[in-house]
PDB file of C-alpha atoms and ligand atoms in Angstrom:
ATOM      1  CA  MET A 220     -30.448 150.098-151.819  1.00 61.00           C
ATOM      2  CA  SER A 221     -30.383 149.918-148.121  1.00 92.00           C
ATOM      3  CA  THR A 222     -31.018 153.417-146.243  1.00 97.00           C
ATOM      4  CA  LEU A 223     -30.574 154.644-142.859  1.00 98.00           C
ATOM      5  CA  VAL A 224     -32.955 157.305-141.536  1.00 98.00           C
ATOM      6  CA  ALA A 225     -31.522 158.712-138.422  1.00 98.00           C
ATOM      7  CA  THR A 226     -34.093 161.331-136.199  1.00 98.00           C
ATOM      8  CA  ASP A 227     -33.797 163.095-133.542  1.00 98.00           C
ATOM      9  CA  LEU A 228     -37.384 163.342-131.605  1.00 98.00           C
ATOM     10  CA  ASP A 229     -38.037 166.518-129.717  1.00 97.00           C
ATOM     11  CA  ARG A 230     -38.243 169.602-131.403  1.00 97.00           C
ATOM     12  CA  THR A 231     -37.973 167.763-134.553  1.00 98.00           C
ATOM     13  CA  LEU A 232     -40.957 165.264-134.856  1.00 98.00           C
ATOM     14  CA  VAL A 233     -42.340 165.338-131.240  1.00 98.00           C
ATOM     15  CA  HIS A 234     -42.990 168.899-129.656  1.00 97.00           C
ATOM     16  CA  SER A 235     -44.628 170.008-126.502  1.00 96.00           C
ATOM     17  CA  ALA A 236     -47.482 172.314-126.024  1.00 94.00           C
ATOM     18  CA  ARG A 237     -45.277 175.105-125.778  1.00 93.00           C
ATOM     19  CA  ALA A 238     -43.089 174.234-128.983  1.00 95.00           C
ATOM     20  CA  ALA A 239     -46.111 172.769-131.050  1.00 94.00           C
ATOM     21  CA  GLY A 240     -46.438 176.347-133.018  1.00 93.00           C
ATOM     22  CA  PRO A 241     -49.016 178.422-133.782  1.00 89.00           C
ATOM     23  CA  ASP A 242     -50.920 175.933-136.109  1.00 80.00           C
ATOM     24  CA  VAL A 243     -51.864 172.478-135.086  1.00 79.00           C
ATOM     25  CA  PRO A 244     -52.806 170.213-138.178  1.00 76.00           C
ATOM     26  CA  GLY A 245     -55.276 167.802-137.758  1.00 79.00           C
ATOM     27  CA  ASP A 246     -55.426 165.424-134.860  1.00 92.00           C
ATOM     28  CA  VAL A 247     -52.583 165.131-132.570  1.00 94.00           C
ATOM     29  CA  LEU A 248     -51.144 162.183-130.531  1.00 95.00           C
ATOM     30  CA  CYS A 249     -50.270 162.729-127.209  1.00 95.00           C
ATOM     31  CA  LEU A 250     -46.882 160.507-125.993  1.00 96.00           C
ATOM     32  CA  GLU A 251     -46.255 161.850-123.114  1.00 96.00           C
ATOM     33  CA  GLY A 252     -47.742 164.872-120.213  1.00 95.00           C
ATOM     34  CA  ARG A 253     -46.657 166.251-117.194  1.00 94.00           C
ATOM     35  CA  ARG A 254     -49.520 167.707-114.630  1.00 94.00           C
ATOM     36  CA  GLY A 255     -51.813 167.661-117.472  1.00 91.00           C
ATOM     37  CA  VAL A 256     -49.882 169.606-120.375  1.00 93.00           C
ATOM     38  CA  PRO A 257     -48.114 167.350-123.247  1.00 93.00           C
ATOM     39  CA  THR A 258     -44.835 167.092-123.279  1.00 96.00           C
ATOM     40  CA  ALA A 259     -44.529 165.370-126.405  1.00 97.00           C
ATOM     41  CA  MET A 260     -47.109 164.791-129.241  1.00 97.00           C
ATOM     42  CA  LEU A 261     -46.841 164.135-133.191  1.00 96.00           C
ATOM     43  CA  THR A 262     -50.012 164.395-135.494  1.00 96.00           C
ATOM     44  CA  ARG A 263     -51.539 161.464-136.412  1.00 96.00           C
ATOM     45  CA  ARG A 264     -50.156 162.087-140.030  1.00 96.00           C
ATOM     46  CA  THR A 265     -46.377 161.976-138.468  1.00 97.00           C
ATOM     47  CA  ALA A 266     -47.170 159.281-136.970  1.00 97.00           C
ATOM     48  CA  ALA A 267     -48.494 157.408-140.067  1.00 97.00           C
ATOM     49  CA  THR A 268     -45.333 158.668-142.512  1.00 97.00           C
ATOM     50  CA  LEU A 269     -42.626 157.575-139.808  1.00 97.00           C
ATOM     51  CA  GLY A 270     -45.015 153.806-139.750  1.00 97.00           C
ATOM     52  CA  GLU A 271     -44.267 154.014-143.258  1.00 96.00           C
ATOM     53  CA  LEU A 272     -40.614 155.119-143.134  1.00 96.00           C
ATOM     54  CA  ALA A 273     -39.970 152.255-140.762  1.00 95.00           C
ATOM     55  CA  ARG A 274     -41.033 149.863-143.513  1.00 94.00           C
ATOM     56  CA  ARG A 275     -39.166 151.697-146.269  1.00 94.00           C
ATOM     57  CA  ALA A 276     -35.688 151.789-144.119  1.00 96.00           C
ATOM     58  CA  THR A 277     -33.577 151.341-141.387  1.00 97.00           C
ATOM     59  CA  TRP A 278     -35.174 154.209-138.992  1.00 97.00           C
ATOM     60  CA  VAL A 279     -33.412 155.191-136.028  1.00 98.00           C
ATOM     61  CA  PRO A 280     -34.658 157.422-133.005  1.00 98.00           C
ATOM     62  CA  ALA A 281     -31.532 159.075-131.977  1.00 98.00           C
ATOM     63  CA  THR A 282     -32.203 161.084-128.989  1.00 97.00           C
ATOM     64  CA  THR A 283     -30.801 162.813-125.838  1.00 95.00           C
ATOM     65  CA  ARG A 284     -33.405 161.488-123.632  1.00 95.00           C
ATOM     66  CA  SER A 285     -32.548 158.710-121.495  1.00 96.00           C
ATOM     67  CA  VAL A 286     -33.634 155.150-121.975  1.00 97.00           C
ATOM     68  CA  ALA A 287     -36.292 155.589-119.456  1.00 97.00           C
ATOM     69  CA  GLU A 288     -37.787 158.876-121.245  1.00 96.00           C
ATOM     70  CA  PHE A 289     -37.383 157.348-124.670  1.00 97.00           C
ATOM     71  CA  ARG A 290     -39.578 153.861-123.448  1.00 96.00           C
ATOM     72  CA  ARG A 291     -41.860 156.490-121.835  1.00 96.00           C
ATOM     73  CA  LEU A 292     -43.109 157.797-125.268  1.00 96.00           C
ATOM     74  CA  GLY A 293     -44.325 154.214-126.518  1.00 94.00           C
ATOM     75  CA  LEU A 294     -43.038 154.963-129.728  1.00 94.00           C
ATOM     76  CA  GLY A 295     -43.500 151.991-131.255  1.00 93.00           C
ATOM     77  CA  SER A 296     -47.520 151.957-130.680  1.00 93.00           C
ATOM     78  CA  ALA A 297     -47.904 155.418-131.802  1.00 94.00           C
ATOM     79  CA  VAL A 298     -46.475 154.865-135.254  1.00 94.00           C
ATOM     80  CA  GLY A 299     -47.673 151.045-135.465  1.00 94.00           C
ATOM     81  CA  THR A 300     -44.048 149.421-135.245  1.00 91.00           C
ATOM     82  CA  THR A 301     -41.367 149.136-132.875  1.00 91.00           C
ATOM     83  CA  PRO A 302     -37.804 150.662-134.651  1.00 95.00           C
ATOM     84  CA  ARG A 303     -35.271 147.616-133.799  1.00 96.00           C
ATOM     85  CA  TYR A 304     -32.332 150.249-133.191  1.00 98.00           C
ATOM     86  CA  ALA A 305     -32.905 153.754-131.143  1.00 98.00           C
ATOM     87  CA  ALA A 306     -30.019 155.574-129.958  1.00 98.00           C
ATOM     88  CA  CYS A 307     -30.661 157.032-126.469  1.00 97.00           C
ATOM     89  CA  ALA A 308     -28.715 159.340-124.011  1.00 96.00           C
ATOM     90  CA  SER A 309     -27.326 161.285-127.030  1.00 96.00           C
ATOM     91  CA  GLY A 310     -25.634 157.474-128.314  1.00 96.00           C
ATOM     92  CA  GLY A 311     -24.706 156.510-124.888  1.00 96.00           C
ATOM     93  CA  VAL A 312     -26.686 153.637-125.172  1.00 97.00           C
ATOM     94  CA  LEU A 313     -27.856 151.949-128.293  1.00 98.00           C
ATOM     95  CA  LEU A 314     -30.777 149.731-127.607  1.00 98.00           C
ATOM     96  CA  VAL A 315     -31.381 146.620-129.927  1.00 98.00           C
ATOM     97  CA  ASP A 316     -34.855 145.462-130.014  1.00 96.00           C
ATOM     98  CA  GLY A 317     -35.660 147.469-127.110  1.00 95.00           C
ATOM     99  CA  ALA A 318     -32.586 146.402-124.662  1.00 97.00           C
ATOM    100  CA  PRO A 319     -29.013 147.934-124.399  1.00 98.00           C
ATOM    101  CA  ASP A 320     -26.175 146.492-126.605  1.00 98.00           C
ATOM    102  CA  PRO A 321     -23.824 145.006-124.795  1.00 98.00           C
ATOM    103  CA  GLU A 322     -21.040 145.523-127.568  1.00 97.00           C
ATOM    104  CA  TRP A 323     -21.996 149.202-127.567  1.00 97.00           C
ATOM    105  CA  GLU A 324     -22.016 149.532-123.748  1.00 96.00           C
ATOM    106  CA  ALA A 325     -18.296 147.980-124.082  1.00 96.00           C
ATOM    107  CA  ARG A 326     -17.514 150.293-126.825  1.00 95.00           C
ATOM    108  CA  VAL A 327     -19.080 153.399-124.627  1.00 95.00           C
ATOM    109  CA  ARG A 328     -17.262 152.114-121.350  1.00 93.00           C
ATOM    110  CA  HIS A 329     -13.865 152.122-123.249  1.00 91.00           C
ATOM    111  CA  LEU A 330     -14.482 155.534-124.818  1.00 89.00           C
ATOM    112  CA  LEU A 331     -15.449 156.433-120.970  1.00 91.00           C
ATOM    113  CA  ALA A 332     -11.841 155.119-119.573  1.00 91.00           C
ATOM    114  CA  ASP A 333     -10.102 157.700-121.745  1.00 87.00           C
ATOM    115  CA  GLY A 334     -11.625 160.571-119.728  1.00 92.00           C
ATOM    116  CA  ALA A 335     -12.832 161.310-115.891  1.00 94.00           C
ATOM    117  CA  PRO A 336     -15.232 158.826-114.246  1.00 94.00           C
ATOM    118  CA  VAL A 337     -18.494 160.157-114.491  1.00 94.00           C
ATOM    119  CA  ALA A 338     -18.818 160.885-111.240  1.00 95.00           C
ATOM    120  CA  GLU A 339     -15.682 162.994-111.242  1.00 95.00           C
ATOM    121  CA  ALA A 340     -17.335 164.746-114.322  1.00 96.00           C
ATOM    122  CA  ALA A 341     -20.544 165.243-112.203  1.00 96.00           C
ATOM    123  CA  ASP A 342     -18.780 167.025-109.803  1.00 96.00           C
ATOM    124  CA  LEU A 343     -17.062 169.223-111.767  1.00 96.00           C
ATOM    125  CA  PHE A 344     -20.318 169.958-113.196  1.00 97.00           C
ATOM    126  CA  ALA A 345     -21.680 170.843-109.303  1.00 96.00           C
ATOM    127  CA  ARG A 346     -18.433 172.980-108.606  1.00 96.00           C
ATOM    128  CA  HIS A 347     -19.315 175.286-112.061  1.00 96.00           C
ATOM    129  CA  LEU A 348     -22.798 175.813-111.365  1.00 96.00           C
ATOM    130  CA  ALA A 349     -22.165 176.802-108.009  1.00 94.00           C
ATOM    131  CA  ARG A 350     -20.754 179.419-109.082  1.00 93.00           C
ATOM    132  CA  LEU A 351     -23.827 180.921-110.409  1.00 93.00           C
ATOM    133  CA  ASP A 352     -27.188 182.283-108.919  1.00 91.00           C
ATOM    134  CA  PRO A 353     -28.924 179.181-107.360  1.00 91.00           C
ATOM    135  CA  ALA A 354     -32.157 180.426-108.386  1.00 92.00           C
ATOM    136  CA  THR A 355     -30.996 180.032-112.438  1.00 92.00           C
ATOM    137  CA  THR A 356     -29.743 176.614-111.902  1.00 93.00           C
ATOM    138  CA  GLY A 357     -31.210 172.972-111.522  1.00 93.00           C
ATOM    139  CA  PRO A 358     -29.408 170.013-110.037  1.00 93.00           C
ATOM    140  CA  VAL A 359     -27.195 167.824-112.445  1.00 95.00           C
ATOM    141  CA  ARG A 360     -29.070 164.728-113.712  1.00 94.00           C
ATOM    142  CA  ASP A 361     -27.245 161.717-115.133  1.00 92.00           C
ATOM    143  CA  ALA A 362     -28.923 159.838-118.160  1.00 91.00           C
ATOM    144  CA  ASP A 363     -27.784 156.035-117.872  1.00 93.00           C
ATOM    145  CA  ASP A 364     -24.318 156.675-116.561  1.00 91.00           C
ATOM    146  CA  VAL A 365     -22.703 158.505-119.655  1.00 93.00           C
ATOM    147  CA  LEU A 366     -24.962 161.898-120.171  1.00 94.00           C
ATOM    148  CA  LEU A 367     -24.586 164.647-117.428  1.00 96.00           C
ATOM    149  CA  VAL A 368     -27.664 167.499-118.001  1.00 95.00           C
ATOM    150  CA  ALA A 369     -28.394 170.465-115.803  1.00 96.00           C
ATOM    151  CA  ARG A 370     -30.738 173.241-116.229  1.00 95.00           C
ATOM    152  CA  VAL A 371     -29.192 176.686-116.592  1.00 94.00           C
ATOM    153  CA  ALA A 372     -31.353 180.063-117.453  1.00 92.00           C
ATOM    154  CA  ASP A 373     -29.598 181.914-119.817  1.00 84.00           C
ATOM    155  CA  PRO A 374     -25.630 180.379-119.273  1.00 86.00           C
ATOM    156  CA  ASP A 375     -23.008 183.170-120.371  1.00 87.00           C
ATOM    157  CA  ALA A 376     -20.398 182.822-122.083  1.00 90.00           C
ATOM    158  CA  GLY A 377     -17.899 183.425-120.257  1.00 93.00           C
ATOM    159  CA  TRP A 378     -18.654 180.887-117.630  1.00 95.00           C
ATOM    160  CA  LEU A 379     -19.389 178.193-120.791  1.00 95.00           C
ATOM    161  CA  ASP A 380     -15.579 178.668-121.561  1.00 96.00           C
ATOM    162  CA  GLU A 381     -14.422 178.072-118.255  1.00 96.00           C
ATOM    163  CA  LEU A 382     -16.772 175.061-117.996  1.00 96.00           C
ATOM    164  CA  ALA A 383     -15.561 173.510-121.528  1.00 96.00           C
ATOM    165  CA  ALA A 384     -12.029 174.091-120.657  1.00 97.00           C
ATOM    166  CA  ASP A 385     -12.150 172.212-117.346  1.00 96.00           C
ATOM    167  CA  CYS A 386     -14.443 169.588-119.151  1.00 96.00           C
ATOM    168  CA  GLY A 387     -11.973 169.453-122.322  1.00 95.00           C
ATOM    169  CA  ALA A 388      -8.820 168.747-119.814  1.00 95.00           C
ATOM    170  CA  ARG A 389     -10.606 165.930-118.664  1.00 95.00           C
ATOM    171  CA  GLY A 390     -11.962 164.316-122.026  1.00 95.00           C
ATOM    172  CA  TRP A 391     -15.541 165.576-121.829  1.00 96.00           C
ATOM    173  CA  ARG A 392     -17.368 167.970-123.702  1.00 94.00           C
ATOM    174  CA  VAL A 393     -20.064 171.030-123.480  1.00 95.00           C
ATOM    175  CA  ALA A 394     -23.174 171.111-125.387  1.00 92.00           C
ATOM    176  CA  THR A 395     -25.621 173.330-124.980  1.00 90.00           C
ATOM    177  CA  HIS A 396     -29.097 173.521-125.881  1.00 86.00           C
ATOM    178  CA  GLY A 397     -31.609 176.142-125.185  1.00 83.00           C
ATOM    179  CA  ALA A 398     -31.915 176.309-120.902  1.00 88.00           C
ATOM    180  CA  LYS A 399     -29.770 172.722-120.723  1.00 92.00           C
ATOM    181  CA  VAL A 400     -26.319 172.310-120.785  1.00 95.00           C
ATOM    182  CA  HIS A 401     -25.222 168.657-121.462  1.00 95.00           C
ATOM    183  CA  LEU A 402     -21.631 167.177-120.616  1.00 96.00           C
ATOM    184  CA  LEU A 403     -20.925 164.450-122.936  1.00 94.00           C
ATOM    185  CA  PRO A 404     -17.808 162.099-123.036  1.00 94.00           C
ATOM    186  CA  ALA A 405     -15.221 163.433-125.865  1.00 92.00           C
ATOM    187  CA  GLY A 406     -16.120 161.435-128.961  1.00 90.00           C
ATOM    188  CA  LEU A 407     -19.651 160.329-128.281  1.00 94.00           C
ATOM    189  CA  ASP A 408     -22.258 161.655-129.942  1.00 95.00           C
ATOM    190  CA  LYS A 409     -25.505 160.622-132.115  1.00 97.00           C
ATOM    191  CA  SER A 410     -23.474 160.087-135.177  1.00 98.00           C
ATOM    192  CA  VAL A 411     -21.126 157.500-133.580  1.00 97.00           C
ATOM    193  CA  ALA A 412     -23.616 155.408-132.250  1.00 98.00           C
ATOM    194  CA  VAL A 413     -25.650 155.983-135.659  1.00 98.00           C
ATOM    195  CA  ALA A 414     -22.271 155.113-138.007  1.00 98.00           C
ATOM    196  CA  GLU A 415     -22.364 152.086-135.431  1.00 98.00           C
ATOM    197  CA  VAL A 416     -26.124 150.711-136.688  1.00 98.00           C
ATOM    198  CA  GLY A 417     -25.272 151.875-140.289  1.00 98.00           C
ATOM    199  CA  GLU A 418     -22.263 149.343-140.388  1.00 97.00           C
ATOM    200  CA  ARG A 419     -24.439 146.628-138.729  1.00 97.00           C
ATOM    201  CA  VAL A 420     -27.391 147.017-141.604  1.00 97.00           C
ATOM    202  CA  ALA A 421     -24.744 147.766-144.274  1.00 96.00           C
ATOM    203  CA  ALA A 422     -26.751 151.153-145.050  1.00 97.00           C
ATOM    204  CA  ALA A 423     -25.700 152.540-148.083  1.00 96.00           C
ATOM    205  CA  ARG A 424     -26.896 155.698-147.248  1.00 96.00           C
ATOM    206  CA  LEU A 425     -27.824 157.997-143.986  1.00 98.00           C
ATOM    207  CA  LEU A 426     -31.013 160.587-144.026  1.00 98.00           C
ATOM    208  CA  ALA A 427     -30.774 162.688-141.072  1.00 98.00           C
ATOM    209  CA  ALA A 428     -33.160 165.041-139.076  1.00 98.00           C
ATOM    210  CA  GLY A 429     -32.528 167.430-136.013  1.00 98.00           C
ATOM    211  CA  ASP A 430     -33.264 170.335-134.345  1.00 98.00           C
ATOM    212  CA  SER A 431     -30.419 170.965-131.616  1.00 95.00           C
ATOM    213  CA  PRO A 432     -26.487 171.965-131.446  1.00 93.00           C
ATOM    214  CA  LEU A 433     -26.534 168.001-130.393  1.00 94.00           C
ATOM    215  CA  ASP A 434     -27.587 166.915-133.874  1.00 97.00           C
ATOM    216  CA  ALA A 435     -25.057 169.038-135.548  1.00 96.00           C
ATOM    217  CA  GLU A 436     -22.916 165.886-136.072  1.00 97.00           C
ATOM    218  CA  LEU A 437     -25.367 163.708-137.431  1.00 98.00           C
ATOM    219  CA  LEU A 438     -26.509 166.330-140.022  1.00 98.00           C
ATOM    220  CA  LEU A 439     -23.260 166.619-140.972  1.00 98.00           C
ATOM    221  CA  ALA A 440     -22.271 163.065-140.989  1.00 98.00           C
ATOM    222  CA  ALA A 441     -25.890 162.495-143.654  1.00 98.00           C
ATOM    223  CA  ASP A 442     -25.818 162.189-147.428  1.00 98.00           C
ATOM    224  CA  ALA A 443     -29.067 164.584-146.886  1.00 98.00           C
ATOM    225  CA  GLY A 444     -30.844 165.771-143.961  1.00 98.00           C
ATOM    226  CA  VAL A 445     -33.405 168.299-142.996  1.00 98.00           C
ATOM    227  CA  GLN A 446     -33.667 170.435-139.773  1.00 98.00           C
ATOM    228  CA  PRO A 447     -36.833 172.612-138.501  1.00 98.00           C
ATOM    229  CA  ALA A 448     -37.229 175.833-139.075  1.00 98.00           C
ATOM    230  CA  ASP A 449     -37.877 176.621-135.391  1.00 97.00           C
ATOM    231  CA  GLY A 450     -34.743 174.553-134.233  1.00 96.00           C
ATOM    232  CA  ALA A 451     -32.090 176.057-131.979  1.00 94.00           C
ATOM    233  CA  LEU A 452     -29.495 175.173-134.972  1.00 96.00           C
ATOM    234  CA  HIS A 453     -31.238 176.954-137.605  1.00 97.00           C
ATOM    235  CA  GLY A 454     -31.920 179.798-134.934  1.00 95.00           C
ATOM    236  CA  ALA A 455     -28.317 179.850-134.539  1.00 94.00           C
ATOM    237  CA  GLY A 456     -27.633 180.364-138.130  1.00 97.00           C
ATOM    238  CA  TRP A 457     -26.169 177.041-138.871  1.00 97.00           C
ATOM    239  CA  HIS A 458     -26.479 175.656-142.039  1.00 96.00           C
ATOM    240  CA  ALA A 459     -24.898 173.326-144.635  1.00 97.00           C
ATOM    241  CA  PRO A 460     -25.691 172.726-148.068  1.00 98.00           C
ATOM    242  CA  HIS A 461     -27.089 169.161-147.779  1.00 98.00           C
ATOM    243  CA  VAL A 462     -29.707 170.219-145.138  1.00 98.00           C
ATOM    244  CA  ALA A 463     -32.666 171.322-145.573  1.00 98.00           C
ATOM    245  CA  VAL A 464     -34.612 173.735-143.464  1.00 98.00           C
ATOM    246  CA  THR A 465     -38.423 173.300-142.924  1.00 98.00           C
ATOM    247  CA  ARG A 466     -40.690 175.999-144.121  1.00 97.00           C
ATOM    248  CA  GLY A 467     -43.318 175.343-141.464  1.00 96.00           C
ATOM    249  CA  VAL A 468     -42.794 175.155-137.538  1.00 97.00           C
ATOM    250  CA  GLY A 469     -43.614 173.370-133.951  1.00 97.00           C
ATOM    251  CA  LEU A 470     -46.026 169.924-135.229  1.00 97.00           C
ATOM    252  CA  ALA A 471     -46.214 171.254-138.856  1.00 96.00           C
ATOM    253  CA  ALA A 472     -42.360 171.185-139.457  1.00 97.00           C
ATOM    254  CA  GLY A 473     -42.435 167.626-137.700  1.00 97.00           C
ATOM    255  CA  GLU A 474     -45.171 166.892-140.573  1.00 97.00           C
ATOM    256  CA  GLU A 475     -42.778 168.214-143.424  1.00 97.00           C
ATOM    257  CA  ILE A 476     -39.791 166.035-141.793  1.00 98.00           C
ATOM    258  CA  ALA A 477     -41.317 162.924-141.584  1.00 98.00           C
ATOM    259  CA  ALA A 478     -42.964 163.581-144.979  1.00 98.00           C
ATOM    260  CA  TRP A 479     -39.303 164.472-146.331  1.00 98.00           C
ATOM    261  CA  LEU A 480     -37.582 161.757-145.247  1.00 98.00           C
ATOM    262  CA  LEU A 481     -40.034 159.263-146.460  1.00 98.00           C
ATOM    263  CA  ALA A 482     -39.954 160.856-150.143  1.00 97.00           C
ATOM    264  CA  ARG A 483     -36.002 160.428-149.962  1.00 96.00           C
ATOM    265  CA  ALA A 484     -36.023 156.899-148.528  1.00 95.00           C
ATOM    266  CA  ALA A 485     -38.351 155.808-151.138  1.00 87.00           C
ATOM    267  CA  GLN A 486     -35.664 157.161-153.722  1.00 84.00           C
ATOM    268  CA  VAL A 487     -33.761 154.117-155.078  1.00 66.00           C
TER     269      VAL A 487
HETATM  270 MG1   MG B 621     -34.397 168.205-130.341  1.00 63.93          MG
END
């Protein structure tokens, strides 16, 4: 039976120094750093488990990272095998053998045509951000012309509601994760890109892992899934009967998630 395994990366399988948790199990591989501080690490055990997972199933990293941010991780060399498919920018880009898939690009362009253009959504976002204390916000960043992200410390519910209403009227939606606010075209999320891969490889079942509100649709679409105990979704009380929760947190949860996925992928 062909199994598709779609996983978020940050705070699910890879962790920054700040999110690493109290127990760092065994050797750690640093994939990315900023000013000498790791921003993405995973344990050697997690890397080895993912390598095995990629041999047993179709493993699709599904990340909010832009293509450039994803490539910077060098995930293939860390786990010893490069996943054929990867969904970046929350599904806005589908990489096939490392290159953006033109068919998927066309699908996303079609989807974007239903709403306001990216530049207009970015202007709208900037206008809403301008109403907040500038000390609490960052600029609007554009990931691959499809996903908009800005840092907002403690976005209040009223401001988010107004932003969501304005976005909704223009075919965009809002997703928050910690101190980041994301704008995505309505109808686009990681699960949509992963479903496309599922069709292409004729997958019979989907396993998934993720930690944030941007992973909720993917976890719901899966036959079985797992979320970390220290994730934002779990912290918000989100749960689903088919989605397990790790015992550990941080890098230890990453190991647990990789092992959980491999054990289930190996069940035929
Ligand atoms: Mg994440």
